[in-house]
PDB file of C-alpha atoms in Angstrom:
ATOM      1  CA  MET A 559      25.394  -0.722  -1.621  1.00 61.00           C
ATOM      2  CA  ALA A 560      28.094  -2.819   0.087  1.00 69.00           C
ATOM      3  CA  VAL A 561      29.220   0.152   2.185  1.00 74.00           C
ATOM      4  CA  HIS A 562      25.656   0.921   3.225  1.00 80.00           C
ATOM      5  CA  LEU A 563      25.009  -2.707   4.233  1.00 82.00           C
ATOM      6  CA  LYS A 564      28.132  -2.660   6.402  1.00 85.00           C
ATOM      7  CA  GLN A 565      26.833   0.467   8.117  1.00 89.00           C
ATOM      8  CA  VAL A 566      23.435  -1.151   8.726  1.00 88.00           C
ATOM      9  CA  MET A 567      25.123  -4.294  10.034  1.00 90.00           C
ATOM     10  CA  SER A 568      27.292  -2.283  12.408  1.00 91.00           C
ATOM     11  CA  LYS A 569      24.259  -0.450  13.808  1.00 91.00           C
ATOM     12  CA  ALA A 570      22.381  -3.734  14.274  1.00 92.00           C
ATOM     13  CA  GLU A 571      25.328  -5.375  16.036  1.00 92.00           C
ATOM     14  CA  ALA A 572      25.671  -2.404  18.399  1.00 93.00           C
ATOM     15  CA  ALA A 573      21.946  -2.515  19.252  1.00 91.00           C
ATOM     16  CA  ILE A 574      22.056  -6.268  19.904  1.00 93.00           C
ATOM     17  CA  LEU A 575      25.151  -5.990  22.129  1.00 93.00           C
ATOM     18  CA  GLN A 576      23.510  -3.224  24.116  1.00 91.00           C
ATOM     19  CA  ARG A 577      20.361  -5.256  24.874  1.00 91.00           C
ATOM     20  CA  TYR A 578      21.567  -8.842  25.367  1.00 91.00           C
ATOM     21  CA  SER A 579      24.283 -10.707  27.232  1.00 91.00           C
ATOM     22  CA  SER A 580      27.533 -11.308  25.353  1.00 92.00           C
ATOM     23  CA  GLU A 581      26.756 -14.975  24.720  1.00 92.00           C
ATOM     24  CA  THR A 582      23.233 -14.361  23.407  1.00 92.00           C
ATOM     25  CA  ALA A 583      24.336 -11.309  21.429  1.00 92.00           C
ATOM     26  CA  MET A 584      27.119 -13.185  19.612  1.00 93.00           C
ATOM     27  CA  GLU A 585      24.711 -15.983  18.706  1.00 92.00           C
ATOM     28  CA  LEU A 586      22.229 -13.470  17.237  1.00 93.00           C
ATOM     29  CA  ILE A 587      24.962 -11.547  15.413  1.00 92.00           C
ATOM     30  CA  GLN A 588      26.271 -14.734  13.797  1.00 92.00           C
ATOM     31  CA  ARG A 589      22.764 -15.649  12.654  1.00 91.00           C
ATOM     32  CA  LEU A 590      22.280 -12.134  11.281  1.00 92.00           C
ATOM     33  CA  GLN A 591      25.588 -12.286   9.400  1.00 91.00           C
ATOM     34  CA  GLN A 592      24.511 -15.559   7.818  1.00 91.00           C
ATOM     35  CA  VAL A 593      21.191 -14.045   6.709  1.00 91.00           C
ATOM     36  CA  MET A 594      22.895 -10.939   5.318  1.00 90.00           C
ATOM     37  CA  SER A 595      25.337 -13.104   3.340  1.00 90.00           C
ATOM     38  CA  ARG A 596      22.379 -14.744   1.583  1.00 90.00           C
ATOM     39  CA  LEU A 597      20.743 -11.519   0.411  1.00 89.00           C
ATOM     40  CA  ASN A 598      19.709 -11.577  -3.246  1.00 89.00           C
ATOM     41  CA  PHE A 599      20.066  -8.181  -4.917  1.00 86.00           C
ATOM     42  CA  ASN A 600      18.444  -9.291  -8.191  1.00 88.00           C
ATOM     43  CA  THR A 601      14.865  -9.660  -6.988  1.00 85.00           C
ATOM     44  CA  HIS A 602      13.774  -6.176  -8.215  1.00 84.00           C
ATOM     45  CA  LYS A 603      11.896  -5.757  -4.940  1.00 86.00           C
ATOM     46  CA  LYS A 604      11.619  -2.433  -3.108  1.00 85.00           C
ATOM     47  CA  ALA A 605      12.635  -3.507   0.397  1.00 88.00           C
ATOM     48  CA  VAL A 606      14.025  -6.277   2.577  1.00 90.00           C
ATOM     49  CA  ALA A 607      12.822  -7.137   6.083  1.00 91.00           C
ATOM     50  CA  ILE A 608      14.600  -9.498   8.474  1.00 91.00           C
ATOM     51  CA  PHE A 609      13.018 -10.932  11.633  1.00 91.00           C
ATOM     52  CA  LEU A 610      15.526 -12.724  13.845  1.00 89.00           C
ATOM     53  CA  SER A 611      15.501 -14.582  17.147  1.00 87.00           C
ATOM     54  CA  SER A 612      17.647 -17.238  18.763  1.00 82.00           C
ATOM     55  CA  GLU A 613      15.198 -19.897  17.501  1.00 82.00           C
ATOM     56  CA  SER A 614      14.088 -18.660  14.092  1.00 83.00           C
ATOM     57  CA  GLU A 615      14.603 -16.157  11.305  1.00 87.00           C
ATOM     58  CA  LYS A 616      12.548 -14.696   8.486  1.00 89.00           C
ATOM     59  CA  LEU A 617      13.903 -12.952   5.380  1.00 92.00           C
ATOM     60  CA  MET A 618      11.299 -11.143   3.287  1.00 91.00           C
ATOM     61  CA  TYR A 619      11.639  -9.385  -0.085  1.00 91.00           C
ATOM     62  CA  LEU A 620       8.807  -6.878  -0.355  1.00 89.00           C
ATOM     63  CA  ASP A 621       7.034  -4.823  -3.027  1.00 86.00           C
ATOM     64  CA  ILE A 622       6.408  -1.974  -0.575  1.00 84.00           C
ATOM     65  CA  SER A 623       8.769   0.821   0.422  1.00 83.00           C
ATOM     66  CA  LEU A 624       9.925   0.792   4.044  1.00 85.00           C
ATOM     67  CA  LYS A 625      11.673   3.305   6.221  1.00 83.00           C
ATOM     68  CA  GLU A 626      15.106   2.033   7.185  1.00 86.00           C
ATOM     69  CA  LYS A 627      14.814   0.865  10.768  1.00 86.00           C
ATOM     70  CA  ILE A 628      16.697  -1.337  13.232  1.00 88.00           C
ATOM     71  CA  GLU A 629      14.647  -2.420  16.201  1.00 86.00           C
ATOM     72  CA  VAL A 630      15.736  -4.770  18.961  1.00 87.00           C
ATOM     73  CA  ALA A 631      12.723  -5.683  21.048  1.00 76.00           C
ATOM     74  CA  GLY A 632      10.821  -8.639  22.365  1.00 70.00           C
ATOM     75  CA  ASN A 633       7.393  -7.889  20.935  1.00 79.00           C
ATOM     76  CA  LEU A 634       7.892  -7.370  17.194  1.00 83.00           C
ATOM     77  CA  SER A 635       5.087  -8.358  14.833  1.00 88.00           C
ATOM     78  CA  MET A 636       4.154  -8.231  11.174  1.00 91.00           C
ATOM     79  CA  ARG A 637       2.041  -5.155  11.908  1.00 91.00           C
ATOM     80  CA  ASP A 638       5.278  -3.297  12.632  1.00 88.00           C
ATOM     81  CA  LEU A 639       6.247  -3.682   8.967  1.00 87.00           C
ATOM     82  CA  VAL A 640       3.042  -1.972   7.879  1.00 90.00           C
ATOM     83  CA  LEU A 641       3.483   0.749  10.488  1.00 86.00           C
ATOM     84  CA  ASP A 642       7.043   1.296   9.202  1.00 83.00           C
ATOM     85  CA  LYS A 643       5.986   1.708   5.585  1.00 81.00           C
ATOM     86  CA  ASN A 644       7.324   4.807   3.905  1.00 68.00           C
ATOM     87  CA  GLN A 645       4.172   6.920   4.185  1.00 70.00           C
ATOM     88  CA  GLN A 646       5.400   9.740   1.972  1.00 72.00           C
ATOM     89  CA  GLU A 647       2.457  11.253   0.157  1.00 85.00           C
ATOM     90  CA  GLU A 648       2.778  10.254  -3.494  1.00 91.00           C
ATOM     91  CA  TYR A 649       0.306  11.106  -6.212  1.00 95.00           C
ATOM     92  CA  LEU A 650      -0.088  11.697  -9.942  1.00 96.00           C
ATOM     93  CA  VAL A 651      -1.376  14.874 -11.560  1.00 95.00           C
ATOM     94  CA  LEU A 652      -2.911  14.827 -15.022  1.00 95.00           C
ATOM     95  CA  VAL A 653      -2.996  18.320 -16.534  1.00 94.00           C
ATOM     96  CA  LEU A 654      -5.346  18.807 -19.492  1.00 93.00           C
ATOM     97  CA  GLU A 655      -5.012  21.763 -21.846  1.00 91.00           C
ATOM     98  CA  GLU A 656      -6.643  22.320 -25.235  1.00 87.00           C
ATOM     99  CA  ASP A 657      -3.671  21.087 -27.288  1.00 86.00           C
ATOM    100  CA  HIS A 658      -1.398  19.631 -24.656  1.00 88.00           C
ATOM    101  CA  ALA A 659      -1.462  17.135 -21.771  1.00 93.00           C
ATOM    102  CA  ARG A 660       1.049  16.325 -19.056  1.00 93.00           C
ATOM    103  CA  ILE A 661       1.329  13.828 -16.218  1.00 94.00           C
ATOM    104  CA  PHE A 662       3.391  14.721 -13.147  1.00 94.00           C
ATOM    105  CA  ASP A 663       4.586  12.555 -10.286  1.00 92.00           C
ATOM    106  CA  GLY A 664       4.297  14.498  -7.023  1.00 89.00           C
ATOM    107  CA  ASN A 665       5.092  13.912  -3.360  1.00 84.00           C
ATOM    108  CA  SER A 666       4.909  15.524   0.065  1.00 73.00           C
ATOM    109  CA  GLN A 667       8.045  17.588  -0.599  1.00 70.00           C
ATOM    110  CA  ALA A 668       6.111  19.375  -3.371  1.00 63.00           C
ATOM    111  CA  ILE A 669       8.514  17.949  -5.926  1.00 66.00           C
ATOM    112  CA  MET A 670       6.804  17.625  -9.312  1.00 76.00           C
ATOM    113  CA  LYS A 671       8.485  15.368 -11.868  1.00 85.00           C
ATOM    114  CA  LEU A 672       7.183  15.332 -15.439  1.00 88.00           C
ATOM    115  CA  ILE A 673       6.737  11.723 -16.550  1.00 89.00           C
ATOM    116  CA  LEU A 674       4.529  12.133 -19.628  1.00 86.00           C
ATOM    117  CA  ASP A 675       4.250  15.028 -22.087  1.00 88.00           C
ATOM    118  CA  GLN A 676       1.731  14.522 -24.889  1.00 85.00           C
ATOM    119  CA  PRO A 677       1.387  17.161 -27.626  1.00 83.00           C
ATOM    120  CA  ASN A 678      -2.292  16.399 -28.198  1.00 72.00           C
ATOM    121  CA  THR A 679      -5.352  15.628 -26.133  1.00 72.00           C
ATOM    122  CA  ILE A 680      -6.884  12.613 -27.864  1.00 87.00           C
ATOM    123  CA  LEU A 681      -8.534  11.500 -24.655  1.00 91.00           C
ATOM    124  CA  PRO A 682      -8.612   7.684 -25.166  1.00 92.00           C
ATOM    125  CA  GLN A 683      -4.891   7.733 -26.005  1.00 91.00           C
ATOM    126  CA  LEU A 684      -4.207   9.917 -23.013  1.00 92.00           C
ATOM    127  CA  ASP A 685      -6.179   7.598 -20.754  1.00 94.00           C
ATOM    128  CA  TYR A 686      -4.131   4.662 -22.039  1.00 94.00           C
ATOM    129  CA  GLY A 687      -0.958   6.586 -21.194  1.00 93.00           C
ATOM    130  CA  LEU A 688      -2.307   7.176 -17.701  1.00 95.00           C
ATOM    131  CA  SER A 689      -2.980   3.435 -17.352  1.00 95.00           C
ATOM    132  CA  VAL A 690       0.626   2.672 -18.292  1.00 94.00           C
ATOM    133  CA  VAL A 691       1.910   5.177 -15.738  1.00 93.00           C
ATOM    134  CA  LEU A 692      -0.403   3.806 -13.024  1.00 93.00           C
ATOM    135  CA  ALA A 693       0.874   0.271 -13.609  1.00 89.00           C
ATOM    136  CA  SER A 694       4.222   1.243 -12.097  1.00 85.00           C
ATOM    137  CA  ASN A 695       3.011   4.209 -10.003  1.00 87.00           C
ATOM    138  CA  PRO A 696      -0.276   3.098  -8.368  1.00 89.00           C
ATOM    139  CA  PHE A 697      -0.984   6.415  -6.671  1.00 93.00           C
ATOM    140  CA  PRO A 698      -4.056   8.629  -6.293  1.00 96.00           C
ATOM    141  CA  VAL A 699      -4.671  10.829  -9.346  1.00 97.00           C
ATOM    142  CA  PHE A 700      -5.702  14.482  -9.519  1.00 97.00           C
ATOM    143  CA  VAL A 701      -6.957  15.829 -12.853  1.00 96.00           C
ATOM    144  CA  LEU A 702      -6.698  19.562 -13.629  1.00 95.00           C
ATOM    145  CA  GLY A 703      -8.146  21.342 -16.623  1.00 92.00           C
ATOM    146  CA  ALA A 704     -10.997  23.312 -18.116  1.00 92.00           C
ATOM    147  CA  LYS A 705     -14.455  22.188 -17.051  1.00 94.00           C
ATOM    148  CA  LYS A 706     -15.334  20.888 -20.531  1.00 94.00           C
ATOM    149  CA  LEU A 707     -12.139  18.813 -20.798  1.00 94.00           C
ATOM    150  CA  LEU A 708     -12.650  17.368 -17.335  1.00 96.00           C
ATOM    151  CA  SER A 709     -16.196  16.349 -18.220  1.00 96.00           C
ATOM    152  CA  GLU A 710     -15.112  14.715 -21.497  1.00 95.00           C
ATOM    153  CA  PHE A 711     -12.229  12.871 -19.849  1.00 96.00           C
ATOM    154  CA  SER A 712     -14.416  11.578 -17.000  1.00 96.00           C
ATOM    155  CA  ARG A 713     -16.694   9.939 -19.586  1.00 96.00           C
ATOM    156  CA  VAL A 714     -13.918   8.002 -21.377  1.00 96.00           C
ATOM    157  CA  THR A 715     -11.448   7.134 -18.625  1.00 97.00           C
ATOM    158  CA  SER A 716     -10.965   3.559 -17.449  1.00 96.00           C
ATOM    159  CA  ASN A 717      -9.084   4.832 -14.406  1.00 97.00           C
ATOM    160  CA  ALA A 718     -11.966   6.411 -12.483  1.00 96.00           C
ATOM    161  CA  VAL A 719     -11.170   4.382  -9.362  1.00 96.00           C
ATOM    162  CA  GLU A 720      -7.726   6.001  -9.071  1.00 97.00           C
ATOM    163  CA  ILE A 721      -8.972   9.571  -9.590  1.00 97.00           C
ATOM    164  CA  VAL A 722      -9.589  11.300  -6.260  1.00 97.00           C
ATOM    165  CA  LYS A 723     -10.420  14.796  -7.532  1.00 97.00           C
ATOM    166  CA  TYR A 724     -11.227  16.724 -10.706  1.00 97.00           C
ATOM    167  CA  ILE A 725     -10.061  20.333 -10.266  1.00 96.00           C
ATOM    168  CA  THR A 726     -11.327  23.040 -12.624  1.00 95.00           C
ATOM    169  CA  SER A 727      -8.806  25.533 -13.955  1.00 91.00           C
ATOM    170  CA  TYR A 728      -9.753  28.700 -15.850  1.00 87.00           C
ATOM    171  CA  LYS A 729      -6.255  29.301 -17.201  1.00 84.00           C
ATOM    172  CA  LYS A 730      -5.329  28.420 -20.774  1.00 81.00           C
ATOM    173  CA  THR A 731      -1.815  27.438 -19.711  1.00 83.00           C
ATOM    174  CA  ILE A 732      -1.492  25.737 -16.321  1.00 87.00           C
ATOM    175  CA  LEU A 733       1.870  26.412 -14.689  1.00 83.00           C
ATOM    176  CA  GLU A 734       3.465  24.177 -12.049  1.00 83.00           C
ATOM    177  CA  GLY A 735       2.972  26.839  -9.385  1.00 85.00           C
ATOM    178  CA  SER A 736      -0.750  26.848 -10.081  1.00 89.00           C
ATOM    179  CA  ILE A 737      -0.840  23.052  -9.843  1.00 91.00           C
ATOM    180  CA  SER A 738       0.792  23.040  -6.410  1.00 88.00           C
ATOM    181  CA  LYS A 739      -1.571  25.735  -5.155  1.00 91.00           C
ATOM    182  CA  ALA A 740      -4.632  23.842  -6.404  1.00 92.00           C
ATOM    183  CA  LEU A 741      -3.496  20.609  -4.739  1.00 93.00           C
ATOM    184  CA  ASP A 742      -2.442  22.146  -1.429  1.00 91.00           C
ATOM    185  CA  PRO A 743      -5.729  21.573   0.500  1.00 93.00           C
ATOM    186  CA  PHE A 744      -5.739  17.890  -0.443  1.00 94.00           C
ATOM    187  CA  ILE A 745      -2.062  17.311   0.337  1.00 91.00           C
ATOM    188  CA  ARG A 746      -2.312  19.045   3.722  1.00 91.00           C
ATOM    189  CA  ASN A 747      -5.197  16.719   4.590  1.00 93.00           C
ATOM    190  CA  TRP A 748      -3.525  13.692   3.029  1.00 92.00           C
ATOM    191  CA  ARG A 749      -4.959  11.126   5.443  1.00 90.00           C
ATOM    192  CA  LYS A 750      -8.500  12.051   4.377  1.00 92.00           C
ATOM    193  CA  THR A 751      -7.490  12.130   0.689  1.00 95.00           C
ATOM    194  CA  TYR A 752      -5.841   8.708   0.858  1.00 94.00           C
ATOM    195  CA  GLN A 753      -8.744   7.270   2.844  1.00 93.00           C
ATOM    196  CA  PHE A 754     -11.074   8.379   0.033  1.00 95.00           C
ATOM    197  CA  PHE A 755      -8.732   6.722  -2.497  1.00 96.00           C
ATOM    198  CA  LEU A 756      -8.934   3.414  -0.589  1.00 95.00           C
ATOM    199  CA  GLU A 757     -12.696   3.799  -0.178  1.00 95.00           C
ATOM    200  CA  GLN A 758     -13.104   4.033  -3.963  1.00 96.00           C
ATOM    201  CA  LYS A 759     -11.006   0.895  -4.395  1.00 95.00           C
ATOM    202  CA  LEU A 760     -13.105  -0.897  -1.795  1.00 95.00           C
ATOM    203  CA  PHE A 761     -16.418  -0.002  -3.457  1.00 95.00           C
ATOM    204  CA  ASN A 762     -15.061  -0.914  -6.892  1.00 95.00           C
ATOM    205  CA  ALA A 763     -13.900  -4.319  -5.636  1.00 94.00           C
ATOM    206  CA  ARG A 764     -17.326  -4.926  -4.154  1.00 94.00           C
ATOM    207  CA  ASN A 765     -19.088  -3.992  -7.397  1.00 94.00           C
ATOM    208  CA  THR A 766     -16.780  -6.127  -9.575  1.00 93.00           C
ATOM    209  CA  ASN A 767     -16.791  -9.309  -7.493  1.00 93.00           C
ATOM    210  CA  LYS A 768     -13.218  -8.834  -6.291  1.00 93.00           C
ATOM    211  CA  LEU A 769     -13.891  -8.337  -2.585  1.00 95.00           C
ATOM    212  CA  VAL A 770     -13.571 -10.743   0.318  1.00 95.00           C
ATOM    213  CA  CYS A 771     -14.348  -9.357   3.775  1.00 95.00           C
ATOM    214  CA  GLY A 772     -14.501 -10.521   7.358  1.00 95.00           C
ATOM    215  CA  LEU A 773     -11.720 -12.455   9.072  1.00 94.00           C
ATOM    216  CA  GLU A 774     -13.043 -15.952   8.382  1.00 93.00           C
ATOM    217  CA  ASN A 775     -13.645 -15.268   4.690  1.00 94.00           C
ATOM    218  CA  VAL A 776     -10.229 -13.656   4.216  1.00 94.00           C
ATOM    219  CA  GLN A 777      -8.619 -16.678   5.915  1.00 92.00           C
ATOM    220  CA  MET A 778     -10.402 -18.973   3.466  1.00 90.00           C
ATOM    221  CA  ASN A 779      -8.939 -16.957   0.563  1.00 87.00           C
ATOM    222  CA  SER A 780      -5.398 -16.527   1.906  1.00 81.00           C
ATOM    223  CA  CYS A 781      -4.069 -18.548  -1.045  1.00 79.00           C
ATOM    224  CA  ARG A 782      -5.204 -15.704  -3.357  1.00 74.00           C
ATOM    225  CA  MET A 783      -3.085 -12.940  -1.812  1.00 78.00           C
ATOM    226  CA  GLY A 784      -0.864 -12.386  -4.871  1.00 77.00           C
ATOM    227  CA  ASN A 785      -0.869  -8.701  -5.901  1.00 81.00           C
ATOM    228  CA  ALA A 786      -3.892  -8.139  -3.681  1.00 91.00           C
ATOM    229  CA  LEU A 787      -4.594  -5.261  -1.308  1.00 93.00           C
ATOM    230  CA  LEU A 788      -5.381  -6.158   2.297  1.00 95.00           C
ATOM    231  CA  LEU A 789      -7.197  -3.480   4.307  1.00 96.00           C
ATOM    232  CA  VAL A 790      -7.206  -3.870   8.095  1.00 96.00           C
ATOM    233  CA  ASP A 791      -8.884  -1.739  10.751  1.00 96.00           C
ATOM    234  CA  ARG A 792      -5.879  -0.343  12.645  1.00 93.00           C
ATOM    235  CA  ASP A 793      -7.591  -1.201  15.966  1.00 93.00           C
ATOM    236  CA  PHE A 794      -8.537  -4.784  15.001  1.00 94.00           C
ATOM    237  CA  TYR A 795      -6.747  -7.313  17.213  1.00 91.00           C
ATOM    238  CA  PRO A 796      -8.495 -10.707  17.122  1.00 89.00           C
ATOM    239  CA  SER A 797      -7.838 -12.628  20.298  1.00 77.00           C
ATOM    240  CA  GLY A 798      -4.962 -15.082  20.387  1.00 59.00           C
ATOM    241  CA  ARG A 799      -3.116 -17.254  17.903  1.00 58.00           C
ATOM    242  CA  ASN A 800      -4.524 -20.231  16.077  1.00 58.00           C
ATOM    243  CA  PRO A 801      -4.059 -23.038  18.659  1.00 55.00           C
ATOM    244  CA  SER A 802      -3.651 -25.680  15.953  1.00 58.00           C
ATOM    245  CA  ARG A 803      -0.716 -23.892  14.323  1.00 65.00           C
ATOM    246  CA  GLN A 804       2.753 -23.253  15.765  1.00 74.00           C
ATOM    247  CA  GLU A 805       3.556 -19.697  14.698  1.00 79.00           C
ATOM    248  CA  PRO A 806       6.924 -17.881  14.688  1.00 84.00           C
ATOM    249  CA  PHE A 807       7.562 -15.137  17.231  1.00 85.00           C
ATOM    250  CA  TYR A 808       6.549 -12.281  14.900  1.00 88.00           C
ATOM    251  CA  ILE A 809       3.032 -13.695  14.360  1.00 90.00           C
ATOM    252  CA  LYS A 810       0.934 -12.471  17.275  1.00 89.00           C
ATOM    253  CA  ASP A 811      -2.531 -13.189  15.861  1.00 91.00           C
ATOM    254  CA  GLU A 812      -4.363 -14.202  12.707  1.00 93.00           C
ATOM    255  CA  VAL A 813      -4.122 -10.694  11.250  1.00 94.00           C
ATOM    256  CA  ASP A 814      -0.319 -10.895  11.482  1.00 94.00           C
ATOM    257  CA  ARG A 815      -0.401 -14.167   9.562  1.00 92.00           C
ATOM    258  CA  LEU A 816      -2.593 -12.658   6.836  1.00 94.00           C
ATOM    259  CA  ILE A 817      -0.308  -9.622   6.599  1.00 94.00           C
ATOM    260  CA  GLU A 818       2.672 -11.955   6.123  1.00 93.00           C
ATOM    261  CA  SER A 819       0.847 -13.951   3.427  1.00 92.00           C
ATOM    262  CA  THR A 820      -0.113 -10.788   1.568  1.00 93.00           C
ATOM    263  CA  LEU A 821       3.322  -9.165   1.651  1.00 92.00           C
ATOM    264  CA  THR A 822       5.255 -12.316   0.723  1.00 90.00           C
ATOM    265  CA  SER A 823       2.875 -12.859  -2.213  1.00 89.00           C
ATOM    266  CA  GLY A 824       3.637  -9.431  -3.660  1.00 87.00           C
ATOM    267  CA  GLY A 825       0.568  -7.705  -2.279  1.00 89.00           C
ATOM    268  CA  ASN A 826       0.129  -4.575  -0.182  1.00 90.00           C
ATOM    269  CA  VAL A 827      -1.374  -3.907   3.243  1.00 94.00           C
ATOM    270  CA  GLU A 828      -2.952  -0.741   4.605  1.00 93.00           C
ATOM    271  CA  LEU A 829      -4.040  -0.079   8.184  1.00 93.00           C
ATOM    272  CA  VAL A 830      -7.100   2.152   7.931  1.00 93.00           C
ATOM    273  CA  ASP A 831      -9.519   4.090  10.097  1.00 91.00           C
ATOM    274  CA  GLN A 832     -12.319   2.105  11.723  1.00 91.00           C
ATOM    275  CA  GLU A 833     -15.065   3.848   9.749  1.00 92.00           C
ATOM    276  CA  LEU A 834     -13.864   2.524   6.392  1.00 94.00           C
ATOM    277  CA  LEU A 835     -14.345  -1.139   7.295  1.00 95.00           C
ATOM    278  CA  ARG A 836     -17.247  -0.874   9.739  1.00 93.00           C
ATOM    279  CA  ASP A 837     -19.569  -2.717   7.324  1.00 93.00           C
ATOM    280  CA  TYR A 838     -16.912  -5.162   6.094  1.00 95.00           C
ATOM    281  CA  GLY A 839     -15.984  -7.166   9.166  1.00 95.00           C
ATOM    282  CA  ARG A 840     -12.967  -4.934  10.001  1.00 96.00           C
ATOM    283  CA  ILE A 841     -10.765  -6.637   7.406  1.00 97.00           C
ATOM    284  CA  ALA A 842     -11.076  -6.842   3.601  1.00 96.00           C
ATOM    285  CA  LEU A 843      -9.092  -8.378   0.754  1.00 95.00           C
ATOM    286  CA  LEU A 844      -9.267  -6.626  -2.632  1.00 95.00           C
ATOM    287  CA  GLN A 845      -8.353  -9.009  -5.435  1.00 89.00           C
ATOM    288  CA  ASN A 846      -6.994  -8.150  -8.876  1.00 77.00           C
ATOM    289  CA  HIS A 847      -9.191 -10.728 -10.567  1.00 58.00           C
ATOM    290  CA  GLU A 848     -12.867 -11.637 -10.362  1.00 52.00           C
ATOM    291  CA  LEU A 849     -13.724 -14.229  -7.733  1.00 50.00           C
ATOM    292  CA  PRO A 850     -15.457 -17.404  -8.929  1.00 47.00           C
ATOM    293  CA  CYS A 851     -18.710 -18.667  -7.406  1.00 40.00           C
ATOM    294  CA  LEU A 852     -19.389 -15.444  -5.548  1.00 40.00           C
ATOM    295  CA  LYS A 853     -21.937 -15.707  -2.762  1.00 38.00           C
ATOM    296  CA  ILE A 854     -23.234 -12.769  -0.728  1.00 37.00           C
ATOM    297  CA  ASN A 855     -23.631 -13.468   2.965  1.00 41.00           C
ATOM    298  CA  GLN A 856     -26.057 -10.761   4.113  1.00 38.00           C
ATOM    299  CA  ARG A 857     -25.709 -10.499   7.894  1.00 37.00           C
ATOM    300  CA  SER A 858     -27.829  -7.399   8.437  1.00 34.00           C
ATOM    301  CA  THR A 859     -29.645  -4.682   6.530  1.00 31.00           C
ATOM    302  CA  ASP A 860     -26.492  -2.575   6.209  1.00 35.00           C
ATOM    303  CA  GLU A 861     -23.738  -5.201   6.259  1.00 36.00           C
ATOM    304  CA  ALA A 862     -22.721  -7.610   3.534  1.00 34.00           C
ATOM    305  CA  CYS A 863     -19.661  -9.823   3.220  1.00 36.00           C
ATOM    306  CA  PHE A 864     -18.535 -11.928   0.316  1.00 33.00           C
ATOM    307  CA  GLU A 865     -17.221 -15.441   0.363  1.00 32.00           C
ATOM    308  CA  ILE A 866     -16.382 -18.287  -1.951  1.00 29.00           C
TER     309      ILE A 866
END
């Protein structure tokens, strides 16, 4: 870890020296060294992000995976963090057989790792095992098996929101090669598959009083960002900063501020296609708990937003 941090620091110093004058560069490098010396490696977080300027700095410990990146530019924003998320396709596969069940962790490299092997198919127990796995691996789920088993499992599962596809298999024993072949169309079109996954989460939040949508309503609930999921139309750029608030350089608009609040509170942010949030004010917050005093603000025949 120490060796890797030195390598990252060396790359950052070289990039800073290349862009700025010697005086400005040395000032920034000293500030960066001070920030790096304060890093806490016991947070159990997945990533660290550092925003730095001659006037301010921001150190963030995040629960999302990021691609390692060093960028020296004058127009960085919180959106860049979301754009730099590690977008590797990750998913779970539940394989149901008559006397055996398995759960695999898969990714875009077609690597399948067995993470649960259950010698029986008592479906409520199996569904509980899936819930435990999802708690630390909150990925889309594919379920493979005989038609009868799929039907029975769909009736008892409490994880329907995470399941993106039931795939019928006519083989008594389902081999890993068969699993990969069955999943291939969905992995190749991952953007559509993941969009459907988020769409299910959005509808579930709406039906269980856990949804806040529209910029003003999300702003009102920014104190409830902990472990929440913020969905933002990737083309949504509300005009200007809040004139009553002095924002740091990496906050370009109100969406940037909400992204920061969500990520620093342990939540997640996804930039999504325009169609998903067309009826939700272009931004939506999915809570992990039911909202009190829910009121529906019906703005049109096909648009509804929720507010406290």
